Amino acid sequence: MATAWKDALDRLGVTLPPVAAPVAAYIPAVRTGSLVYTSGQLPFVDGELSAVGKVGAEVDVEQAKEAARLCALNALAAVHDLVGLDQVARIVKVVGFVASAPGFSDQPIVINGASEFLGEVFGEAGVHARSAVGVSELPKNTPVEVELIVELDQEVG
């Protein structure tokens, strides 16, 4: 997979951003054995949230899907900073949280923004297990938060 992710990001017109600074007492990613767990990532672009508010009220589904995509990109940046994306064997799991207006029930569609992006970047290795959870509030009034569990190539590191 060594540089396939770079080629995919280039094809998508995307570059890895700097790792988002934690907003509380945690670190962006932790490695244990052959797994990397990211902290929940928000849709920051140049230090600003791409959207704020609840999905189904202030934020529409397409904006929320894009926010989920940005969360996944920021999670990849955290993985890359810790171990390098060349070591990624596969995306194991995505957990997505959606700040949902009352009655909003399309959380899986929103988190597809992250899932589809990871598939575009890693192909079959980007296919993963997933949870998409509706919540009443998220940090900083963000509409979406995403965390990843990533398996590393056993031969590399």
Coordinates of C-alpha atoms in Angstrom, one line a residue:
M1 CA 0.0 0.0 0.0
A2 CA 3.1 2.1 0.4
T3 CA 2.3 5.1 -1.7
A4 CA -1.2 4.2 -3.0
W5 CA -2.7 6.5 -0.4
K6 CA -0.7 9.4 -1.6
D7 CA -1.8 8.7 -5.2
A8 CA -5.4 8.5 -4.0
L9 CA -5.2 11.8 -2.1
D10 CA -3.6 13.5 -5.1
R11 CA -6.4 12.1 -7.4
L12 CA -9.0 13.5 -5.0
G13 CA -7.2 16.8 -4.8
V14 CA -6.6 16.5 -1.0
T15 CA -3.6 16.9 1.1
L16 CA -3.1 15.7 4.7
P17 CA -3.5 18.6 7.0
P18 CA -1.4 19.1 10.1
V19 CA -2.7 17.2 13.1
A20 CA -5.5 19.1 14.8
A21 CA -4.5 20.3 18.3
P22 CA -6.4 18.5 21.1
V23 CA -9.2 20.6 22.6
A24 CA -8.9 18.8 26.0
A25 CA -6.6 16.3 27.9
Y26 CA -5.9 13.6 25.3
I27 CA -3.5 12.9 22.4
P28 CA -4.7 12.5 18.8
A29 CA -3.7 8.8 18.4
V30 CA -2.3 5.9 20.3
R31 CA -0.6 2.7 19.1
T32 CA -1.0 -0.6 20.9
G33 CA 0.5 -3.6 19.1
S34 CA -0.6 -3.6 15.5
L35 CA -3.5 -1.2 16.1
V36 CA -3.8 2.6 16.1
Y37 CA -6.8 4.2 17.8
T38 CA -7.5 7.8 17.0
S39 CA -9.2 10.2 19.3
G40 CA -12.5 11.6 18.0
Q41 CA -11.6 14.0 15.3
L42 CA -13.7 17.1 14.4
P43 CA -14.1 18.7 10.9
F44 CA -11.4 21.3 11.4
V45 CA -10.1 23.1 8.3
D46 CA -7.2 25.5 9.1
G47 CA -8.2 25.6 12.8
E48 CA -11.9 26.4 12.1
L49 CA -14.9 24.0 12.1
S50 CA -16.3 23.5 8.6
A51 CA -19.9 23.6 10.1
V52 CA -21.6 24.0 13.4
G53 CA -25.0 23.0 14.7
K54 CA -27.2 20.0 14.6
V55 CA -27.8 17.9 11.6
G56 CA -31.4 18.1 10.5
A57 CA -31.6 21.7 11.7
E58 CA -28.7 24.1 11.1
V59 CA -26.7 21.6 9.1
D60 CA -28.1 19.6 6.1
V61 CA -27.1 16.1 5.3
E62 CA -24.7 17.0 2.5
Q63 CA -22.8 19.5 4.7
A64 CA -22.7 16.8 7.4
K65 CA -21.3 14.2 5.0
E66 CA -18.6 16.6 4.0
A67 CA -17.9 17.3 7.7
A68 CA -17.6 13.5 8.3
R69 CA -15.1 13.3 5.3
L70 CA -13.0 16.0 6.9
C71 CA -13.1 14.2 10.3
A72 CA -11.8 11.1 8.5
L73 CA -9.1 13.2 6.8
N74 CA -8.0 14.6 10.2
A75 CA -8.0 11.1 11.7
L76 CA -5.7 10.0 8.9
A77 CA -3.4 12.9 9.7
A78 CA -3.2 11.8 13.3
V79 CA -2.3 8.2 12.2
H80 CA 0.2 9.5 9.7
D81 CA 1.8 11.7 12.4
L82 CA 2.1 8.8 14.8
V83 CA 3.2 5.9 12.5
G84 CA 3.0 7.0 8.9
L85 CA 0.2 6.0 6.5
D86 CA 2.6 3.7 4.6
Q87 CA 2.1 1.3 7.6
V88 CA -1.7 1.0 7.3
A89 CA -2.8 -2.5 6.4
R90 CA -6.5 -1.7 6.7
I91 CA -9.1 0.4 8.3
V92 CA -10.7 -1.8 10.9
K93 CA -13.5 0.3 12.4
V94 CA -15.1 3.8 12.1
V95 CA -17.1 5.2 14.9
G96 CA -19.1 8.3 14.0
F97 CA -21.1 10.6 16.2
V98 CA -23.8 12.9 14.7
A99 CA -25.2 15.8 16.7
S100 CA -28.8 15.2 15.7
A101 CA -31.9 17.5 15.7
P102 CA -35.0 15.8 17.2
G103 CA -36.4 13.3 14.7
F104 CA -33.2 13.1 12.6
S105 CA -32.4 9.5 11.9
D106 CA -30.1 9.5 8.9
Q107 CA -26.8 9.2 10.9
P108 CA -25.6 6.3 8.7
I109 CA -25.9 8.5 5.6
V110 CA -23.9 11.2 7.3
I111 CA -21.1 8.8 8.4
N112 CA -21.0 7.5 4.8
G113 CA -19.0 10.7 4.1
A114 CA -16.1 9.2 6.2
S115 CA -16.6 5.6 5.0
E116 CA -16.7 6.5 1.3
F117 CA -13.6 8.7 1.7
L118 CA -11.6 5.9 3.4
G119 CA -12.7 3.5 0.6
E120 CA -11.5 6.1 -2.0
V121 CA -8.1 6.4 -0.2
F122 CA -7.4 2.7 0.7
G123 CA -9.6 0.7 -1.7
E124 CA -10.5 -2.7 -0.2
A125 CA -8.3 -2.0 2.8
G126 CA -10.6 0.9 3.5
V127 CA -13.7 -1.3 3.9
H128 CA -14.5 -1.4 7.7
A129 CA -16.9 -2.2 10.5
R130 CA -18.8 0.9 11.6
S131 CA -21.1 2.5 14.1
A132 CA -23.1 5.7 13.4
V133 CA -24.5 7.2 16.6
G134 CA -26.9 10.1 17.0
V135 CA -26.2 12.3 20.0
S136 CA -27.7 15.5 21.4
E137 CA -24.4 17.5 21.7
L138 CA -20.8 17.3 20.5
P139 CA -17.8 19.4 21.5
K140 CA -17.6 22.9 20.1
N141 CA -21.1 22.5 18.6
T142 CA -19.7 20.4 15.8
P143 CA -22.2 18.4 13.8
V144 CA -19.9 15.3 13.4
E145 CA -17.1 13.5 15.2
V146 CA -15.2 10.5 13.9
E147 CA -12.7 8.1 15.3
L148 CA -10.8 5.3 13.6
I149 CA -9.2 2.0 14.5
V150 CA -6.5 1.1 12.0
E151 CA -4.5 -2.1 11.7
L152 CA -0.8 -1.7 10.8
D153 CA 1.2 -3.9 8.4
Q154 CA 2.9 -6.5 10.6
E155 CA 6.0 -6.6 8.4
V156 CA 6.7 -2.9 8.6
G157 CA 6.8 -1.8 12.2

